[in-house]
Amino acid sequence: VFSDYREIVDPNEELRKLYNKVLASLGSKQEILDQLDKLVKETAEKANDAQKESESAKKIAERVQENLKNNTVNIIEAKNGPTDNLIVGKTLWRDISNGKPGILKVWNGKGWELLIPDVESVKK
């Protein structure tokens, strides 16, 4: 008499089947993962480029500020010569004490020096 039968199963074969199922399900996802990885790398490169451009723009802005500071000239139009905030070679005074157009003078550290001859005295 025969008793209940039991199927003989190879555990390695079952594991291989399960492994192949998992691989098949992940295989279709690999392309998406590769695309996401590529996008992450591109975004990182763009961020690095943007940071470099930002640093360059900052340096340029600082140079512009420095050039403005070094190359700006104050021109003051008045009948009496200014006495405060005078910078040697950078403060100009348009002396209109004898009327317009006036005489252009530059501060030399000690006094006001004529830049151009007085046209009115030549006319007389």
GROMACS .gro file of N, CA and C in nm:
model
  372
    1VAL      N    1   0.085  -0.116   0.000
    1VAL     CA    2   0.000   0.000   0.000
    1VAL      C    3   0.090   0.123   0.000
    2PHE      N    4   0.037   0.212  -0.073
    2PHE     CA    5   0.115   0.336  -0.084
    2PHE      C    6   0.060   0.440   0.012
    3SER      N    7   0.150   0.526   0.062
    3SER     CA    8   0.106   0.633   0.151
    3SER      C    9   0.102   0.765   0.075
    4ASP      N   10   0.083   0.873   0.149
    4ASP     CA   11   0.079   1.006   0.085
    4ASP      C   12   0.213   1.032   0.018
    5TYR      N   13   0.204   1.083  -0.098
    5TYR     CA   14   0.329   1.109  -0.169
    5TYR      C   15   0.370   1.256  -0.151
    6ARG      N   16   0.496   1.280  -0.167
    6ARG     CA   17   0.551   1.414  -0.153
    6ARG      C   18   0.644   1.439  -0.270
    7GLU      N   19   0.629   1.557  -0.331
    7GLU     CA   20   0.710   1.588  -0.448
    7GLU      C   21   0.848   1.630  -0.402
    8ILE      N   22   0.946   1.580  -0.470
    8ILE     CA   23   1.084   1.617  -0.438
    8ILE      C   24   1.115   1.745  -0.516
    9VAL      N   25   1.153   1.846  -0.438
    9VAL     CA   26   1.180   1.977  -0.498
    9VAL      C   27   1.326   2.012  -0.474
   10ASP      N   28   1.388   2.060  -0.581
   10ASP     CA   29   1.527   2.105  -0.569
   10ASP      C   30   1.525   2.250  -0.520
   11PRO      N   31   1.576   2.279  -0.399
   11PRO     CA   32   1.572   2.416  -0.346
   11PRO      C   33   1.653   2.513  -0.433
   12ASN      N   34   1.760   2.467  -0.491
   12ASN     CA   35   1.841   2.556  -0.576
   12ASN      C   36   1.763   2.600  -0.699
   13GLU      N   37   1.688   2.508  -0.754
   13GLU     CA   38   1.608   2.541  -0.872
   13GLU      C   39   1.502   2.644  -0.837
   14GLU      N   40   1.438   2.630  -0.722
   14GLU     CA   41   1.337   2.726  -0.679
   14GLU      C   42   1.399   2.864  -0.657
   15LEU      N   43   1.515   2.867  -0.596
   15LEU     CA   44   1.583   2.995  -0.575
   15LEU      C   45   1.620   3.061  -0.708
   16ARG      N   46   1.665   2.981  -0.805
   16ARG     CA   47   1.698   3.035  -0.936
   16ARG      C   48   1.575   3.096  -1.003
   17LYS      N   49   1.461   3.029  -0.993
   17LYS     CA   50   1.338   3.081  -1.051
   17LYS      C   51   1.300   3.214  -0.987
   18LEU      N   52   1.307   3.218  -0.854
   18LEU     CA   53   1.273   3.341  -0.782
   18LEU      C   54   1.370   3.454  -0.819
   19TYR      N   55   1.498   3.421  -0.827
   19TYR     CA   56   1.600   3.519  -0.863
   19TYR      C   57   1.574   3.574  -1.004
   20ASN      N   58   1.541   3.488  -1.096
   20ASN     CA   59   1.513   3.531  -1.234
   20ASN      C   60   1.389   3.620  -1.240
   21LYS      N   61   1.289   3.590  -1.157
   21LYS     CA   62   1.169   3.676  -1.152
   21LYS      C   63   1.205   3.816  -1.104
   22VAL      N   64   1.284   3.822  -0.998
   22VAL     CA   65   1.325   3.952  -0.943
   22VAL      C   66   1.408   4.028  -1.046
   23LEU      N   67   1.500   3.960  -1.112
   23LEU     CA   68   1.582   4.025  -1.214
   23LEU      C   69   1.497   4.078  -1.329
   24ALA      N   70   1.399   4.001  -1.370
   24ALA     CA   71   1.311   4.044  -1.479
   24ALA      C   72   1.232   4.168  -1.440
   25SER      N   73   1.185   4.172  -1.316
   25SER     CA   74   1.108   4.289  -1.273
   25SER      C   75   1.197   4.412  -1.259
   26LEU      N   76   1.321   4.394  -1.218
   26LEU     CA   77   1.413   4.507  -1.203
   26LEU      C   78   1.476   4.547  -1.336
   27GLY      N   79   1.484   4.455  -1.428
   27GLY     CA   80   1.546   4.483  -1.557
   27GLY      C   81   1.478   4.596  -1.631
   28SER      N   82   1.347   4.602  -1.626
   28SER     CA   83   1.276   4.710  -1.694
   28SER      C   84   1.296   4.843  -1.623
   29LYS      N   85   1.327   4.838  -1.496
   29LYS     CA   86   1.348   4.960  -1.417
   29LYS      C   87   1.489   5.017  -1.435
   30GLN      N   88   1.581   4.935  -1.482
   30GLN     CA   89   1.719   4.978  -1.494
   30GLN      C   90   1.733   5.097  -1.589
   31GLU      N   91   1.658   5.097  -1.697
   31GLU     CA   92   1.664   5.207  -1.792
   31GLU      C   93   1.620   5.338  -1.725
   32ILE      N   94   1.515   5.330  -1.646
   32ILE     CA   95   1.467   5.450  -1.574
   32ILE      C   96   1.572   5.496  -1.474
   33LEU      N   97   1.633   5.401  -1.403
   33LEU     CA   98   1.737   5.437  -1.306
   33LEU      C   99   1.856   5.502  -1.376
   34ASP      N  100   1.893   5.451  -1.493
   34ASP     CA  101   2.004   5.510  -1.568
   34ASP      C  102   1.970   5.653  -1.612
   35GLN      N  103   1.847   5.675  -1.657
   35GLN     CA  104   1.805   5.810  -1.697
   35GLN      C  105   1.806   5.905  -1.579
   36LEU      N  106   1.757   5.858  -1.464
   36LEU     CA  107   1.758   5.943  -1.344
   36LEU      C  108   1.901   5.977  -1.302
   37ASP      N  109   1.989   5.879  -1.309
   37ASP     CA  110   2.129   5.902  -1.274
   37ASP      C  111   2.191   6.005  -1.368
   38LYS      N  112   2.160   5.995  -1.496
   38LYS     CA  113   2.211   6.090  -1.595
   38LYS      C  114   2.158   6.231  -1.566
   39LEU      N  115   2.030   6.242  -1.532
   39LEU     CA  116   1.972   6.373  -1.500
   39LEU      C  117   2.036   6.433  -1.376
   40VAL      N  118   2.064   6.350  -1.277
   40VAL     CA  119   2.129   6.399  -1.155
   40VAL      C  120   2.268   6.455  -1.188
   41LYS      N  121   2.342   6.384  -1.272
   41LYS     CA  122   2.476   6.430  -1.310
   41LYS      C  123   2.469   6.561  -1.389
   42GLU      N  124   2.374   6.570  -1.482
   42GLU     CA  125   2.359   6.694  -1.560
   42GLU      C  126   2.322   6.811  -1.470
   43THR      N  127   2.233   6.787  -1.375
   43THR     CA  128   2.192   6.894  -1.283
   43THR      C  129   2.310   6.939  -1.197
   44ALA      N  130   2.391   6.845  -1.153
   44ALA     CA  131   2.509   6.881  -1.073
   44ALA      C  132   2.606   6.965  -1.156
   45GLU      N  133   2.625   6.928  -1.283
   45GLU     CA  134   2.714   7.006  -1.371
   45GLU      C  135   2.660   7.147  -1.392
   46LYS      N  136   2.529   7.158  -1.413
   46LYS     CA  137   2.469   7.290  -1.433
   46LYS      C  138   2.482   7.375  -1.307
   47ALA      N  139   2.466   7.312  -1.191
   47ALA     CA  140   2.480   7.386  -1.065
   47ALA      C  141   2.624   7.436  -1.049
   48ASN      N  142   2.721   7.352  -1.083
   48ASN     CA  143   2.861   7.394  -1.076
   48ASN      C  144   2.889   7.509  -1.172
   49ASP      N  145   2.836   7.499  -1.294
   49ASP     CA  146   2.854   7.607  -1.392
   49ASP      C  147   2.791   7.736  -1.343
   50ALA      N  148   2.672   7.726  -1.286
   50ALA     CA  149   2.604   7.845  -1.235
   50ALA      C  150   2.683   7.908  -1.121
   51GLN      N  151   2.742   7.825  -1.036
   51GLN     CA  152   2.822   7.877  -0.925
   51GLN      C  153   2.946   7.949  -0.979
   52LYS      N  154   3.011   7.891  -1.079
   52LYS     CA  155   3.129   7.955  -1.138
   52LYS      C  156   3.092   8.088  -1.203
   53GLU      N  157   2.980   8.090  -1.275
   53GLU     CA  158   2.935   8.214  -1.339
   53GLU      C  159   2.901   8.319  -1.234
   54SER      N  160   2.841   8.275  -1.124
   54SER     CA  161   2.806   8.368  -1.016
   54SER      C  162   2.932   8.428  -0.954
   55GLU      N  163   3.033   8.345  -0.933
   55GLU     CA  164   3.159   8.396  -0.878
   55GLU      C  165   3.224   8.495  -0.974
   56SER      N  166   3.220   8.465  -1.104
   56SER     CA  167   3.277   8.556  -1.204
   56SER      C  168   3.202   8.689  -1.204
   57ALA      N  169   3.069   8.681  -1.198
   57ALA     CA  170   2.988   8.804  -1.196
   57ALA      C  171   3.019   8.886  -1.071
   58LYS      N  172   3.039   8.819  -0.959
   58LYS     CA  173   3.071   8.890  -0.834
   58LYS      C  174   3.205   8.962  -0.847
   59LYS      N  175   3.305   8.893  -0.905
   59LYS     CA  176   3.436   8.955  -0.922
   59LYS      C  177   3.428   9.076  -1.016
   60ILE      N  178   3.350   9.061  -1.123
   60ILE     CA  179   3.334   9.173  -1.217
   60ILE      C  180   3.266   9.291  -1.148
   61ALA      N  181   3.163   9.264  -1.070
   61ALA     CA  182   3.092   9.371  -0.998
   61ALA      C  183   3.186   9.441  -0.900
   62GLU      N  184   3.271   9.364  -0.832
   62GLU     CA  185   3.366   9.425  -0.739
   62GLU      C  186   3.466   9.513  -0.814
   63ARG      N  187   3.512   9.467  -0.931
   63ARG     CA  188   3.606   9.549  -1.011
   63ARG      C  189   3.539   9.676  -1.059
   64VAL      N  190   3.412   9.666  -1.100
   64VAL     CA  191   3.340   9.784  -1.145
   64VAL      C  192   3.328   9.884  -1.030
   65GLN      N  193   3.294   9.834  -0.911
   65GLN     CA  194   3.283   9.923  -0.794
   65GLN      C  195   3.418   9.991  -0.767
   66GLU      N  196   3.526   9.914  -0.775
   66GLU     CA  197   3.658   9.970  -0.750
   66GLU      C  198   3.694  10.074  -0.856
   67ASN      N  199   3.664  10.044  -0.983
   67ASN     CA  200   3.691  10.140  -1.090
   67ASN      C  201   3.609  10.267  -1.073
   68LEU      N  202   3.484  10.252  -1.033
   68LEU     CA  203   3.401  10.371  -1.008
   68LEU      C  204   3.462  10.456  -0.897
   69LYS      N  205   3.506  10.389  -0.792
   69LYS     CA  206   3.565  10.461  -0.679
   69LYS      C  207   3.694  10.533  -0.721
   70ASN      N  208   3.776  10.463  -0.801
   70ASN     CA  209   3.906  10.519  -0.839
   70ASN      C  210   3.898  10.622  -0.951
   71ASN      N  211   3.793  10.617  -1.032
   71ASN     CA  212   3.788  10.704  -1.150
   71ASN      C  213   3.677  10.808  -1.146
   72THR      N  214   3.608  10.819  -1.036
   72THR     CA  215   3.501  10.919  -1.026
   72THR      C  216   3.560  11.053  -0.985
   73VAL      N  217   3.518  11.157  -1.053
   73VAL     CA  218   3.565  11.293  -1.025
   73VAL      C  219   3.446  11.375  -0.975
   74ASN      N  220   3.468  11.450  -0.868
   74ASN     CA  221   3.364  11.540  -0.817
   74ASN      C  222   3.379  11.676  -0.884
   75ILE      N  223   3.273  11.723  -0.946
   75ILE     CA  224   3.274  11.856  -1.008
   75ILE      C  225   3.175  11.943  -0.931
   76ILE      N  226   3.227  12.052  -0.877
   76ILE     CA  227   3.144  12.142  -0.796
   76ILE      C  228   3.139  12.277  -0.865
   77GLU      N  229   3.018  12.328  -0.886
   77GLU     CA  230   3.001  12.459  -0.947
   77GLU      C  231   2.957  12.556  -0.837
   78ALA      N  232   3.041  12.658  -0.812
   78ALA     CA  233   3.009  12.755  -0.706
   78ALA      C  234   3.092  12.881  -0.726
   79LYS      N  235   3.048  12.989  -0.658
   79LYS     CA  236   3.123  13.115  -0.664
   79LYS      C  237   3.244  13.110  -0.572
   80ASN      N  238   3.232  13.037  -0.461
   80ASN     CA  239   3.343  13.024  -0.366
   80ASN      C  240   3.397  12.882  -0.371
   81GLY      N  241   3.527  12.867  -0.358
   81GLY     CA  242   3.591  12.736  -0.364
   81GLY      C  243   3.548  12.645  -0.250
   82PRO      N  244   3.520  12.519  -0.278
   82PRO     CA  245   3.481  12.425  -0.173
   82PRO      C  246   3.597  12.401  -0.077
   83THR      N  247   3.564  12.364   0.047
   83THR     CA  248   3.668  12.346   0.148
   83THR      C  249   3.666  12.207   0.213
   84ASP      N  250   3.562  12.127   0.187
   84ASP     CA  251   3.557  11.995   0.252
   84ASP      C  252   3.541  11.885   0.148
   85ASN      N  253   3.581  11.764   0.188
   85ASN     CA  254   3.577  11.646   0.100
   85ASN      C  255   3.656  11.667  -0.029
   86LEU      N  256   3.772  11.729  -0.017
   86LEU     CA  257   3.856  11.754  -0.134
   86LEU      C  258   3.954  11.638  -0.153
   87ILE      N  259   3.960  11.587  -0.275
   87ILE     CA  260   4.049  11.476  -0.309
   87ILE      C  261   4.145  11.526  -0.416
   88VAL      N  262   4.275  11.508  -0.391
   88VAL     CA  263   4.377  11.557  -0.483
   88VAL      C  264   4.358  11.493  -0.621
   89GLY      N  265   4.347  11.579  -0.722
   89GLY     CA  266   4.334  11.534  -0.860
   89GLY      C  267   4.195  11.483  -0.897
   90LYS      N  268   4.103  11.475  -0.800
   90LYS     CA  269   3.970  11.422  -0.830
   90LYS      C  270   3.858  11.518  -0.796
   91THR      N  271   3.892  11.633  -0.741
   91THR     CA  272   3.789  11.733  -0.713
   91THR      C  273   3.811  11.851  -0.807
   92LEU      N  274   3.709  11.878  -0.890
   92LEU     CA  275   3.714  11.991  -0.982
   92LEU      C  276   3.615  12.097  -0.935
   93TRP      N  277   3.656  12.223  -0.953
   93TRP     CA  278   3.570  12.335  -0.914
   93TRP      C  279   3.550  12.423  -1.036
   94ARG      N  280   3.426  12.443  -1.071
   94ARG     CA  281   3.393  12.536  -1.179
   94ARG      C  282   3.365  12.670  -1.112
   95ASP      N  283   3.464  12.757  -1.118
   95ASP     CA  284   3.457  12.889  -1.052
   95ASP      C  285   3.372  12.983  -1.136
   96ILE      N  286   3.252  13.014  -1.085
   96ILE     CA  287   3.161  13.104  -1.157
   96ILE      C  288   3.150  13.238  -1.086
   97SER      N  289   3.255  13.276  -1.011
   97SER     CA  290   3.252  13.402  -0.939
   97SER      C  291   3.250  13.521  -1.034
   98ASN      N  292   3.302  13.505  -1.155
   98ASN     CA  293   3.299  13.612  -1.255
   98ASN      C  294   3.193  13.585  -1.361
   99GLY      N  295   3.097  13.500  -1.332
   99GLY     CA  296   2.991  13.466  -1.427
   99GLY      C  297   3.022  13.338  -1.502
  100LYS      N  298   2.925  13.297  -1.579
  100LYS     CA  299   2.941  13.173  -1.655
  100LYS      C  300   3.011  13.203  -1.785
  101PRO      N  301   3.082  13.116  -1.850
  101PRO     CA  302   3.090  12.972  -1.827
  101PRO      C  303   3.178  12.933  -1.710
  102GLY      N  304   3.258  13.023  -1.657
  102GLY     CA  305   3.339  12.991  -1.541
  102GLY      C  306   3.475  12.935  -1.578
  103ILE      N  307   3.557  12.917  -1.476
  103ILE     CA  308   3.694  12.869  -1.494
  103ILE      C  309   3.705  12.734  -1.422
  104LEU      N  310   3.757  12.634  -1.489
  104LEU     CA  311   3.770  12.501  -1.431
  104LEU      C  312   3.903  12.490  -1.358
  105LYS      N  313   3.896  12.452  -1.229
  105LYS     CA  314   4.016  12.439  -1.145
  105LYS      C  315   4.015  12.302  -1.079
  106VAL      N  316   4.135  12.250  -1.051
  106VAL     CA  317   4.150  12.119  -0.986
  106VAL      C  318   4.223  12.137  -0.854
  107TRP      N  319   4.184  12.057  -0.754
  107TRP     CA  320   4.248  12.063  -0.622
  107TRP      C  321   4.379  11.985  -0.628
  108ASN      N  322   4.492  12.051  -0.592
  108ASN     CA  323   4.623  11.985  -0.597
  108ASN      C  324   4.676  11.949  -0.459
  109GLY      N  325   4.594  11.965  -0.357
  109GLY     CA  326   4.635  11.932  -0.221
  109GLY      C  327   4.669  12.056  -0.140
  110LYS      N  328   4.707  12.164  -0.208
  110LYS     CA  329   4.742  12.289  -0.140
  110LYS      C  330   4.647  12.401  -0.178
  111GLY      N  331   4.601  12.398  -0.301
  111GLY     CA  332   4.513  12.504  -0.349
  111GLY      C  333   4.451  12.464  -0.481
  112TRP      N  334   4.378  12.560  -0.540
  112TRP     CA  335   4.310  12.535  -0.666
  112TRP      C  336   4.399  12.577  -0.781
  113GLU      N  337   4.419  12.485  -0.875
  113GLU     CA  338   4.507  12.507  -0.988
  113GLU      C  339   4.421  12.514  -1.115
  114LEU      N  340   4.452  12.613  -1.201
  114LEU     CA  341   4.375  12.628  -1.325
  114LEU      C  342   4.401  12.511  -1.419
  115LEU      N  343   4.293  12.457  -1.474
  115LEU     CA  344   4.307  12.352  -1.575
  115LEU      C  345   4.317  12.410  -1.715
  116ILE      N  346   4.241  12.516  -1.738
  116ILE     CA  347   4.242  12.583  -1.868
  116ILE      C  348   4.259  12.732  -1.842
  117PRO      N  349   4.317  12.803  -1.936
  117PRO     CA  350   4.334  12.947  -1.915
  117PRO      C  351   4.199  13.018  -1.906
  118ASP      N  352   4.198  13.131  -1.837
  118ASP     CA  353   4.077  13.211  -1.822
  118ASP      C  354   4.046  13.276  -1.955
  119VAL      N  355   3.938  13.232  -2.019
  119VAL     CA  356   3.900  13.281  -2.152
  119VAL      C  357   3.859  13.428  -2.144
  120GLU      N  358   3.795  13.468  -2.038
  120GLU     CA  359   3.747  13.606  -2.025
  120GLU      C  360   3.863  13.705  -2.023
  121SER      N  361   3.974  13.670  -1.957
  121SER     CA  362   4.088  13.763  -1.954
  121SER      C  363   4.152  13.775  -2.092
  122VAL      N  364   4.148  13.672  -2.172
  122VAL     CA  365   4.203  13.677  -2.307
  122VAL      C  366   4.115  13.765  -2.395
  123LYS      N  367   3.983  13.760  -2.376
  123LYS     CA  368   3.891  13.841  -2.454
  123LYS      C  369   3.913  13.989  -2.429
  124LYS      N  370   3.945  14.026  -2.306
  124LYS     CA  371   3.964  14.166  -2.271
  124LYS      C  372   4.097  14.211  -2.323
   0.00000   0.00000   0.00000
